[in-house]
């Protein structure tokens, strides 16, 4: 994906504060954090959204979820609790169409979300 921002973060063509990396996933801090911990976890391979990632059906969705929880542990929010969110599609507020899990923690999170 030539003009995908998150693909460019994977290739290091575009800078990001990377906090965790595995063979198939990358985690970096959100540029506009909504909580003390706000990390985005992506597969290195381009899929537009969580539905496409689930359909890939090759274990990649598992890898993204495992990385999300590893990041929560590393950020020391796992014990208190945290949220993993996939905004999927425009009505859910998705703005970057390279699937990403938001890992949010470090404060009390309200429910329902806006
Ligand atoms: P979405 O709205 O698609 O669920 O989430 C996209 C997220 O990407 C937003 O929270 C936004 O702040 C973040 N974001 C957008 N552009 C950049 C960027 O260039 N670098 C980083 N690190 N985060 C970005
Ligand atoms: Zn991409």
mmCIF file of N, CA and C and ligand atoms in Angstrom:
data_model
loop_
_atom_site.group_PDB
_atom_site.id
_atom_site.type_symbol
_atom_site.label_atom_id
_atom_site.label_comp_id
_atom_site.label_asym_id
_atom_site.label_seq_id
_atom_site.Cartn_x
_atom_site.Cartn_y
_atom_site.Cartn_z
ATOM 1 N N UNK A 1 0.855 -1.200 0.000
ATOM 2 C CA UNK A 1 0.000 0.000 0.000
ATOM 3 C C UNK A 1 0.889 1.247 0.000
ATOM 4 N N UNK A 2 1.034 1.843 -1.167
ATOM 5 C CA UNK A 2 1.993 2.925 -1.362
ATOM 6 C C UNK A 2 1.722 4.167 -0.513
ATOM 7 N N UNK A 3 0.456 4.517 -0.362
ATOM 8 C CA UNK A 3 0.149 5.771 0.325
ATOM 9 C C UNK A 3 -0.491 5.541 1.691
ATOM 10 N N UNK A 4 -0.212 4.385 2.298
ATOM 11 C CA UNK A 4 -0.776 4.095 3.615
ATOM 12 C C UNK A 4 0.196 4.567 4.702
ATOM 13 N N UNK A 5 -0.308 5.453 5.563
ATOM 14 C CA UNK A 5 0.521 6.025 6.633
ATOM 15 C C UNK A 5 1.124 4.942 7.525
ATOM 16 N N UNK A 6 0.316 3.974 7.935
ATOM 17 C CA UNK A 6 0.820 2.979 8.879
ATOM 18 C C UNK A 6 1.781 1.996 8.194
ATOM 19 N N UNK A 7 1.577 1.722 6.900
ATOM 20 C CA UNK A 7 2.577 0.929 6.174
ATOM 21 C C UNK A 7 3.918 1.663 6.177
ATOM 22 N N UNK A 8 3.868 2.991 6.072
ATOM 23 C CA UNK A 8 5.111 3.785 6.077
ATOM 24 C C UNK A 8 5.767 3.782 7.456
ATOM 25 N N UNK A 9 4.975 3.653 8.514
ATOM 26 C CA UNK A 9 5.555 3.515 9.855
ATOM 27 C C UNK A 9 6.246 2.147 9.964
ATOM 28 N N UNK A 10 5.657 1.131 9.353
ATOM 29 C CA UNK A 10 6.269 -0.215 9.361
ATOM 30 C C UNK A 10 7.636 -0.180 8.693
ATOM 31 N N UNK A 11 7.729 0.517 7.546
ATOM 32 C CA UNK A 11 8.997 0.550 6.799
ATOM 33 C C UNK A 11 9.951 1.629 7.308
ATOM 34 N N UNK A 12 9.514 2.376 8.316
ATOM 35 C CA UNK A 12 10.303 3.475 8.910
ATOM 36 C C UNK A 12 10.464 4.652 7.961
ATOM 37 N N UNK A 13 9.632 4.711 6.905
ATOM 38 C CA UNK A 13 9.633 5.906 6.041
ATOM 39 C C UNK A 13 9.001 7.084 6.759
ATOM 40 N N UNK A 14 8.150 6.766 7.759
ATOM 41 C CA UNK A 14 7.465 7.806 8.536
ATOM 42 C C UNK A 14 7.753 7.530 10.001
ATOM 43 N N UNK A 15 8.109 8.551 10.791
ATOM 44 C CA UNK A 15 8.527 8.298 12.169
ATOM 45 C C UNK A 15 7.359 7.992 13.110
ATOM 46 N N UNK A 16 7.652 7.224 14.127
ATOM 47 C CA UNK A 16 6.682 6.950 15.194
ATOM 48 C C UNK A 16 7.481 6.495 16.406
ATOM 49 N N UNK A 17 6.863 6.661 17.583
ATOM 50 C CA UNK A 17 7.515 6.185 18.803
ATOM 51 C C UNK A 17 7.126 4.725 19.015
ATOM 52 N N UNK A 18 7.952 3.846 18.509
ATOM 53 C CA UNK A 18 7.676 2.410 18.559
ATOM 54 C C UNK A 18 7.987 1.893 19.959
ATOM 55 N N UNK A 19 7.053 1.127 20.521
ATOM 56 C CA UNK A 19 7.242 0.635 21.890
ATOM 57 C C UNK A 19 7.356 -0.885 21.949
ATOM 58 N N UNK A 20 6.975 -1.571 20.884
ATOM 59 C CA UNK A 20 6.984 -3.041 20.913
ATOM 60 C C UNK A 20 6.935 -3.527 19.467
ATOM 61 N N UNK A 21 7.636 -4.628 19.204
ATOM 62 C CA UNK A 21 7.652 -5.166 17.840
ATOM 63 C C UNK A 21 7.815 -6.668 17.887
ATOM 64 N N UNK A 22 7.064 -7.346 17.014
ATOM 65 C CA UNK A 22 7.279 -8.781 16.813
ATOM 66 C C UNK A 22 7.498 -8.981 15.316
ATOM 67 N N UNK A 23 7.677 -10.202 14.903
ATOM 68 C CA UNK A 23 7.898 -10.479 13.486
ATOM 69 C C UNK A 23 6.775 -9.957 12.609
ATOM 70 N N UNK A 24 5.548 -10.041 13.112
ATOM 71 C CA UNK A 24 4.392 -9.707 12.270
ATOM 72 C C UNK A 24 3.594 -8.505 12.757
ATOM 73 N N UNK A 25 3.980 -7.917 13.902
ATOM 74 C CA UNK A 25 3.200 -6.792 14.441
ATOM 75 C C UNK A 25 4.116 -5.658 14.892
ATOM 76 N N UNK A 26 3.506 -4.472 15.013
ATOM 77 C CA UNK A 26 4.241 -3.299 15.474
ATOM 78 C C UNK A 26 3.318 -2.491 16.389
ATOM 79 N N UNK A 27 3.875 -1.919 17.453
ATOM 80 C CA UNK A 27 3.092 -1.094 18.381
ATOM 81 C C UNK A 27 3.805 0.240 18.549
ATOM 82 N N UNK A 28 3.043 1.320 18.449
ATOM 83 C CA UNK A 28 3.623 2.671 18.568
ATOM 84 C C UNK A 28 2.609 3.596 19.223
ATOM 85 N N UNK A 29 3.117 4.672 19.845
ATOM 86 C CA UNK A 29 2.241 5.584 20.575
ATOM 87 C C UNK A 29 1.377 6.402 19.623
ATOM 88 N N UNK A 30 0.101 6.561 20.000
ATOM 89 C CA UNK A 30 -0.800 7.405 19.228
ATOM 90 C C UNK A 30 -0.305 8.848 19.298
ATOM 91 N N UNK A 31 -0.375 9.538 18.164
ATOM 92 C CA UNK A 31 0.130 10.915 18.094
ATOM 93 C C UNK A 31 -0.762 11.873 18.899
ATOM 94 N N UNK A 32 -2.014 11.473 19.128
ATOM 95 C CA UNK A 32 -2.962 12.309 19.878
ATOM 96 C C UNK A 32 -3.571 11.455 20.991
ATOM 97 N N UNK A 33 -2.800 11.209 22.044
ATOM 98 C CA UNK A 33 -3.242 10.240 23.051
ATOM 99 C C UNK A 33 -4.513 10.654 23.776
ATOM 100 N N UNK A 34 -5.383 9.684 23.986
ATOM 101 C CA UNK A 34 -6.658 9.904 24.683
ATOM 102 C C UNK A 34 -6.617 9.372 26.113
ATOM 103 N N UNK A 35 -5.483 8.868 26.524
ATOM 104 C CA UNK A 35 -5.292 8.334 27.877
ATOM 105 C C UNK A 35 -3.787 8.313 28.130
ATOM 106 N N UNK A 36 -3.361 8.202 29.399
ATOM 107 C CA UNK A 36 -1.915 8.182 29.678
ATOM 108 C C UNK A 36 -1.177 7.103 28.866
ATOM 109 N N UNK A 37 -1.806 5.934 28.726
ATOM 110 C CA UNK A 37 -1.293 4.937 27.772
ATOM 111 C C UNK A 37 -2.242 4.897 26.590
ATOM 112 N N UNK A 38 -1.736 5.207 25.419
ATOM 113 C CA UNK A 38 -2.529 5.079 24.185
ATOM 114 C C UNK A 38 -1.585 4.621 23.084
ATOM 115 N N UNK A 39 -1.601 3.322 22.870
ATOM 116 C CA UNK A 39 -0.689 2.689 21.908
ATOM 117 C C UNK A 39 -1.531 2.049 20.807
ATOM 118 N N UNK A 40 -1.056 2.174 19.583
ATOM 119 C CA UNK A 40 -1.706 1.520 18.438
ATOM 120 C C UNK A 40 -0.921 0.271 18.079
ATOM 121 N N UNK A 41 -1.641 -0.834 17.923
ATOM 122 C CA UNK A 41 -1.011 -2.105 17.547
ATOM 123 C C UNK A 41 -1.508 -2.483 16.164
ATOM 124 N N UNK A 42 -0.578 -2.736 15.257
ATOM 125 C CA UNK A 42 -0.954 -3.060 13.870
ATOM 126 C C UNK A 42 -0.254 -4.335 13.406
ATOM 127 N N UNK A 43 -0.892 -5.039 12.453
ATOM 128 C CA UNK A 43 -0.134 -6.061 11.736
ATOM 129 C C UNK A 43 0.770 -5.345 10.739
ATOM 130 N N UNK A 44 1.955 -5.873 10.503
ATOM 131 C CA UNK A 44 2.837 -5.237 9.510
ATOM 132 C C UNK A 44 2.239 -5.350 8.107
ATOM 133 N N UNK A 45 1.499 -6.432 7.898
ATOM 134 C CA UNK A 45 0.824 -6.645 6.620
ATOM 135 C C UNK A 45 -0.408 -5.747 6.552
ATOM 136 N N UNK A 46 -0.646 -5.164 5.383
ATOM 137 C CA UNK A 46 -1.781 -4.237 5.257
ATOM 138 C C UNK A 46 -3.111 -4.968 5.160
ATOM 139 N N UNK A 47 -4.012 -4.664 6.088
ATOM 140 C CA UNK A 47 -5.428 -5.030 5.978
ATOM 141 C C UNK A 47 -6.194 -3.784 6.385
ATOM 142 N N UNK A 48 -7.306 -3.498 5.703
ATOM 143 C CA UNK A 48 -7.976 -2.211 5.892
ATOM 144 C C UNK A 48 -8.597 -2.073 7.271
ATOM 145 N N UNK A 49 -9.208 -3.135 7.755
ATOM 146 C CA UNK A 49 -9.917 -3.014 9.037
ATOM 147 C C UNK A 49 -9.968 -4.374 9.722
ATOM 148 N N UNK A 50 -10.613 -4.395 10.898
ATOM 149 C CA UNK A 50 -10.616 -5.625 11.690
ATOM 150 C C UNK A 50 -11.345 -6.752 10.979
ATOM 151 N N UNK A 51 -12.357 -6.404 10.197
ATOM 152 C CA UNK A 51 -13.091 -7.438 9.463
ATOM 153 C C UNK A 51 -12.171 -8.109 8.438
ATOM 154 N N UNK A 52 -11.403 -7.319 7.731
ATOM 155 C CA UNK A 52 -10.467 -7.872 6.742
ATOM 156 C C UNK A 52 -9.379 -8.696 7.438
ATOM 157 N N UNK A 53 -8.949 -8.228 8.598
ATOM 158 C CA UNK A 53 -7.932 -8.968 9.356
ATOM 159 C C UNK A 53 -8.487 -10.326 9.795
ATOM 160 N N UNK A 54 -9.723 -10.334 10.281
ATOM 161 C CA UNK A 54 -10.331 -11.590 10.712
ATOM 162 C C UNK A 54 -10.467 -12.548 9.536
ATOM 163 N N UNK A 55 -10.796 -12.005 8.383
ATOM 164 C CA UNK A 55 -10.974 -12.848 7.196
ATOM 165 C C UNK A 55 -9.656 -13.392 6.676
ATOM 166 N N UNK A 56 -8.551 -12.761 7.019
ATOM 167 C CA UNK A 56 -7.245 -13.238 6.558
ATOM 168 C C UNK A 56 -7.009 -14.654 7.072
ATOM 169 N N UNK A 57 -7.541 -14.978 8.246
ATOM 170 C CA UNK A 57 -7.627 -16.354 8.731
ATOM 171 C C UNK A 57 -6.290 -17.095 8.718
ATOM 172 N N UNK A 58 -5.248 -16.437 9.131
ATOM 173 C CA UNK A 58 -3.937 -17.092 9.150
ATOM 174 C C UNK A 58 -3.210 -16.872 10.478
ATOM 175 N N UNK A 59 -3.971 -16.540 11.509
ATOM 176 C CA UNK A 59 -3.358 -16.347 12.819
ATOM 177 C C UNK A 59 -2.890 -14.929 13.075
ATOM 178 N N UNK A 60 -3.012 -14.062 12.076
ATOM 179 C CA UNK A 60 -2.511 -12.695 12.240
ATOM 180 C C UNK A 60 -3.340 -11.906 13.257
ATOM 181 N N UNK A 61 -4.657 -12.138 13.278
ATOM 182 C CA UNK A 61 -5.502 -11.461 14.272
ATOM 183 C C UNK A 61 -5.078 -11.873 15.683
ATOM 184 N N UNK A 62 -4.744 -13.144 15.856
ATOM 185 C CA UNK A 62 -4.229 -13.613 17.157
ATOM 186 C C UNK A 62 -2.975 -12.847 17.542
ATOM 187 N N UNK A 63 -2.081 -12.688 16.574
ATOM 188 C CA UNK A 63 -0.808 -12.007 16.844
ATOM 189 C C UNK A 63 -1.048 -10.564 17.289
ATOM 190 N N UNK A 64 -1.996 -9.886 16.626
ATOM 191 C CA UNK A 64 -2.290 -8.492 16.991
ATOM 192 C C UNK A 64 -2.831 -8.438 18.418
ATOM 193 N N UNK A 65 -3.732 -9.354 18.749
ATOM 194 C CA UNK A 65 -4.308 -9.350 20.093
ATOM 195 C C UNK A 65 -3.239 -9.681 21.140
ATOM 196 N N UNK A 66 -2.380 -10.632 20.829
ATOM 197 C CA UNK A 66 -1.307 -10.983 21.775
ATOM 198 C C UNK A 66 -0.378 -9.801 21.987
ATOM 199 N N UNK A 67 -0.058 -9.087 20.920
ATOM 200 C CA UNK A 67 0.806 -7.910 21.057
ATOM 201 C C UNK A 67 0.114 -6.838 21.883
ATOM 202 N N UNK A 68 -1.193 -6.658 21.670
ATOM 203 C CA UNK A 68 -1.935 -5.652 22.447
ATOM 204 C C UNK A 68 -1.810 -5.945 23.942
ATOM 205 N N UNK A 69 -1.937 -7.194 24.319
ATOM 206 C CA UNK A 69 -1.871 -7.529 25.738
ATOM 207 C C UNK A 69 -0.434 -7.471 26.265
ATOM 208 N N UNK A 70 0.525 -7.779 25.422
ATOM 209 C CA UNK A 70 1.929 -7.630 25.822
ATOM 210 C C UNK A 70 2.266 -6.154 26.057
ATOM 211 N N UNK A 71 1.718 -5.293 25.214
ATOM 212 C CA UNK A 71 1.935 -3.850 25.384
ATOM 213 C C UNK A 71 1.313 -3.384 26.703
ATOM 214 N N UNK A 72 0.100 -3.844 27.000
ATOM 215 C CA UNK A 72 -0.557 -3.454 28.260
ATOM 216 C C UNK A 72 0.303 -3.863 29.457
ATOM 217 N N UNK A 73 0.875 -5.041 29.396
ATOM 218 C CA UNK A 73 1.745 -5.495 30.484
ATOM 219 C C UNK A 73 2.991 -4.619 30.564
ATOM 220 N N UNK A 74 3.584 -4.355 29.420
ATOM 221 C CA UNK A 74 4.809 -3.533 29.392
ATOM 222 C C UNK A 74 4.546 -2.113 29.893
ATOM 223 N N UNK A 75 3.349 -1.602 29.589
ATOM 224 C CA UNK A 75 2.972 -0.240 30.012
ATOM 225 C C UNK A 75 2.481 -0.204 31.459
ATOM 226 N N UNK A 76 2.415 -1.375 32.061
ATOM 227 C CA UNK A 76 1.999 -1.520 33.463
ATOM 228 C C UNK A 76 0.570 -1.044 33.707
ATOM 229 N N UNK A 77 -0.310 -1.313 32.735
ATOM 230 C CA UNK A 77 -1.729 -1.026 32.921
ATOM 231 C C UNK A 77 -2.552 -2.316 32.998
ATOM 232 N N UNK A 78 -1.885 -3.452 32.820
ATOM 233 C CA UNK A 78 -2.617 -4.720 32.738
ATOM 234 C C UNK A 78 -3.352 -5.041 34.034
ATOM 235 N N UNK A 79 -2.712 -4.749 35.150
ATOM 236 C CA UNK A 79 -3.309 -5.112 36.431
ATOM 237 C C UNK A 79 -4.544 -4.249 36.727
ATOM 238 N N UNK A 80 -4.431 -2.955 36.528
ATOM 239 C CA UNK A 80 -5.552 -2.048 36.818
ATOM 240 C C UNK A 80 -6.690 -2.221 35.825
ATOM 241 N N UNK A 81 -6.351 -2.564 34.580
ATOM 242 C CA UNK A 81 -7.361 -2.712 33.543
ATOM 243 C C UNK A 81 -7.153 -1.707 32.429
ATOM 244 N N UNK A 82 -7.536 -2.103 31.272
ATOM 245 C CA UNK A 82 -7.301 -1.287 30.082
ATOM 246 C C UNK A 82 -8.318 -1.686 29.029
ATOM 247 N N UNK A 83 -8.324 -0.967 27.923
ATOM 248 C CA UNK A 83 -9.299 -1.223 26.869
ATOM 249 C C UNK A 83 -8.573 -1.452 25.550
ATOM 250 N N UNK A 84 -9.068 -2.420 24.783
ATOM 251 C CA UNK A 84 -8.564 -2.676 23.428
ATOM 252 C C UNK A 84 -9.714 -2.415 22.469
ATOM 253 N N UNK A 85 -9.521 -1.471 21.551
ATOM 254 C CA UNK A 85 -10.613 -1.025 20.676
ATOM 255 C C UNK A 85 -10.178 -1.094 19.210
ATOM 256 N N UNK A 86 -11.041 -1.678 18.388
ATOM 257 C CA UNK A 86 -10.874 -1.611 16.930
ATOM 258 C C UNK A 86 -12.029 -0.783 16.372
ATOM 259 N N UNK A 87 -11.819 0.474 16.078
ATOM 260 C CA UNK A 87 -12.842 1.230 15.356
ATOM 261 C C UNK A 87 -12.893 0.655 13.953
ATOM 262 N N UNK A 88 -14.086 0.234 13.536
ATOM 263 C CA UNK A 88 -14.201 -0.481 12.269
ATOM 264 C C UNK A 88 -15.239 0.194 11.384
ATOM 265 N N UNK A 89 -14.740 0.941 10.389
ATOM 266 C CA UNK A 89 -15.631 1.643 9.475
ATOM 267 C C UNK A 89 -15.897 3.077 9.923
ATOM 268 N N UNK A 90 -16.341 3.902 8.982
ATOM 269 C CA UNK A 90 -16.531 5.345 9.249
ATOM 270 C C UNK A 90 -17.494 5.637 10.395
ATOM 271 N N UNK A 91 -18.588 4.906 10.520
ATOM 272 C CA UNK A 91 -19.563 5.207 11.572
ATOM 273 C C UNK A 91 -18.977 4.974 12.960
ATOM 274 N N UNK A 92 -17.955 4.141 13.044
ATOM 275 C CA UNK A 92 -17.291 3.885 14.329
ATOM 276 C C UNK A 92 -16.136 4.851 14.558
ATOM 277 N N UNK A 93 -15.888 5.729 13.596
ATOM 278 C CA UNK A 93 -14.841 6.725 13.764
ATOM 279 C C UNK A 93 -13.490 6.297 13.222
ATOM 280 N N UNK A 94 -13.449 5.216 12.432
ATOM 281 C CA UNK A 94 -12.151 4.821 11.862
ATOM 282 C C UNK A 94 -11.698 5.870 10.858
ATOM 283 N N UNK A 95 -10.464 6.336 11.026
ATOM 284 C CA UNK A 95 -9.924 7.366 10.136
ATOM 285 C C UNK A 95 -8.691 6.891 9.372
ATOM 286 N N UNK A 96 -8.004 5.883 9.896
ATOM 287 C CA UNK A 96 -6.835 5.323 9.209
ATOM 288 C C UNK A 96 -7.194 3.892 8.820
ATOM 289 N N UNK A 97 -7.152 3.616 7.505
ATOM 290 C CA UNK A 97 -7.651 2.333 7.022
ATOM 291 C C UNK A 97 -6.527 1.315 6.825
ATOM 292 N N UNK A 98 -5.721 1.190 7.870
ATOM 293 C CA UNK A 98 -4.800 0.072 8.087
ATOM 294 C C UNK A 98 -5.156 -0.368 9.501
ATOM 295 N N UNK A 99 -5.682 -1.581 9.623
ATOM 296 C CA UNK A 99 -6.265 -2.009 10.907
ATOM 297 C C UNK A 99 -5.309 -1.750 12.070
ATOM 298 N N UNK A 100 -5.890 -1.247 13.151
ATOM 299 C CA UNK A 100 -5.098 -0.964 14.354
ATOM 300 C C UNK A 100 -5.966 -1.177 15.584
ATOM 301 N N UNK A 101 -5.371 -1.777 16.595
ATOM 302 C CA UNK A 101 -6.013 -1.878 17.907
ATOM 303 C C UNK A 101 -5.507 -0.715 18.736
ATOM 304 N N UNK A 102 -6.456 0.041 19.312
ATOM 305 C CA UNK A 102 -6.070 1.056 20.296
ATOM 306 C C UNK A 102 -5.939 0.348 21.642
ATOM 307 N N UNK A 103 -4.819 0.509 22.316
ATOM 308 C CA UNK A 103 -4.657 0.012 23.692
ATOM 309 C C UNK A 103 -4.656 1.246 24.594
ATOM 310 N N UNK A 104 -5.712 1.345 25.409
ATOM 311 C CA UNK A 104 -5.929 2.540 26.238
ATOM 312 C C UNK A 104 -5.918 2.169 27.707
ATOM 313 N N UNK A 105 -5.177 2.925 28.498
ATOM 314 C CA UNK A 105 -5.153 2.649 29.932
ATOM 315 C C UNK A 105 -4.477 3.772 30.684
ATOM 316 N N UNK A 106 -4.374 3.588 31.991
ATOM 317 C CA UNK A 106 -3.712 4.582 32.824
ATOM 318 C C UNK A 106 -4.671 5.583 33.435
ATOM 319 N N UNK A 107 -5.951 5.425 33.161
ATOM 320 C CA UNK A 107 -6.985 6.245 33.808
ATOM 321 C C UNK A 107 -8.268 5.419 33.811
ATOM 322 N N UNK A 108 -9.260 5.865 34.597
ATOM 323 C CA UNK A 108 -10.560 5.209 34.569
ATOM 324 C C UNK A 108 -11.243 5.522 33.242
ATOM 325 N N UNK A 109 -11.727 4.497 32.572
ATOM 326 C CA UNK A 109 -12.360 4.657 31.260
ATOM 327 C C UNK A 109 -13.866 4.495 31.424
ATOM 328 N N UNK A 110 -14.608 5.422 30.868
ATOM 329 C CA UNK A 110 -16.060 5.376 31.052
ATOM 330 C C UNK A 110 -16.719 4.461 30.020
ATOM 331 N N UNK A 111 -17.925 4.029 30.349
ATOM 332 C CA UNK A 111 -18.710 3.197 29.442
ATOM 333 C C UNK A 111 -20.155 3.643 29.530
ATOM 334 N N UNK A 112 -20.922 3.759 28.448
ATOM 335 C CA UNK A 112 -20.524 3.447 27.087
ATOM 336 C C UNK A 112 -19.616 4.510 26.472
ATOM 337 N N UNK A 113 -18.823 4.109 25.468
ATOM 338 C CA UNK A 113 -17.963 5.079 24.785
ATOM 339 C C UNK A 113 -18.831 6.022 23.963
ATOM 340 N N UNK A 114 -18.298 7.130 23.580
ATOM 341 C CA UNK A 114 -19.061 8.137 22.814
ATOM 342 C C UNK A 114 -19.348 7.690 21.400
HETATM 343 P P1 LIG B 1 -8.981 5.587 14.182
HETATM 344 O O1 LIG B 1 -9.689 6.913 14.245
HETATM 345 O O2 LIG B 1 -8.783 5.153 12.733
HETATM 346 O O3 LIG B 1 -9.572 4.501 15.014
HETATM 347 O O4 LIG B 1 -7.566 5.819 14.816
HETATM 348 C C1 LIG B 1 -6.509 6.417 14.122
HETATM 349 C C2 LIG B 1 -5.536 6.886 15.150
HETATM 350 O O5 LIG B 1 -4.310 7.150 14.527
HETATM 351 C C3 LIG B 1 -5.967 8.159 15.859
HETATM 352 O O6 LIG B 1 -6.066 7.918 17.272
HETATM 353 C C4 LIG B 1 -4.864 9.155 15.511
HETATM 354 O O7 LIG B 1 -4.539 10.020 16.583
HETATM 355 C C5 LIG B 1 -3.721 8.249 15.149
HETATM 356 N N1 LIG B 1 -2.803 8.829 14.181
HETATM 357 C C6 LIG B 1 -3.138 9.506 13.050
HETATM 358 N N2 LIG B 1 -2.044 9.882 12.404
HETATM 359 C C7 LIG B 1 -0.983 9.419 13.130
HETATM 360 C C8 LIG B 1 0.441 9.505 12.952
HETATM 361 O O8 LIG B 1 0.948 10.064 11.999
HETATM 362 N N3 LIG B 1 1.205 8.925 13.911
HETATM 363 C C9 LIG B 1 0.666 8.291 14.999
HETATM 364 N N4 LIG B 1 1.525 7.757 15.874
HETATM 365 N N5 LIG B 1 -0.657 8.201 15.189
HETATM 366 C C10 LIG B 1 -1.471 8.753 14.261
HETATM 367 ZN ZN1 LIG B 2 -1.114 -0.063 5.423
#
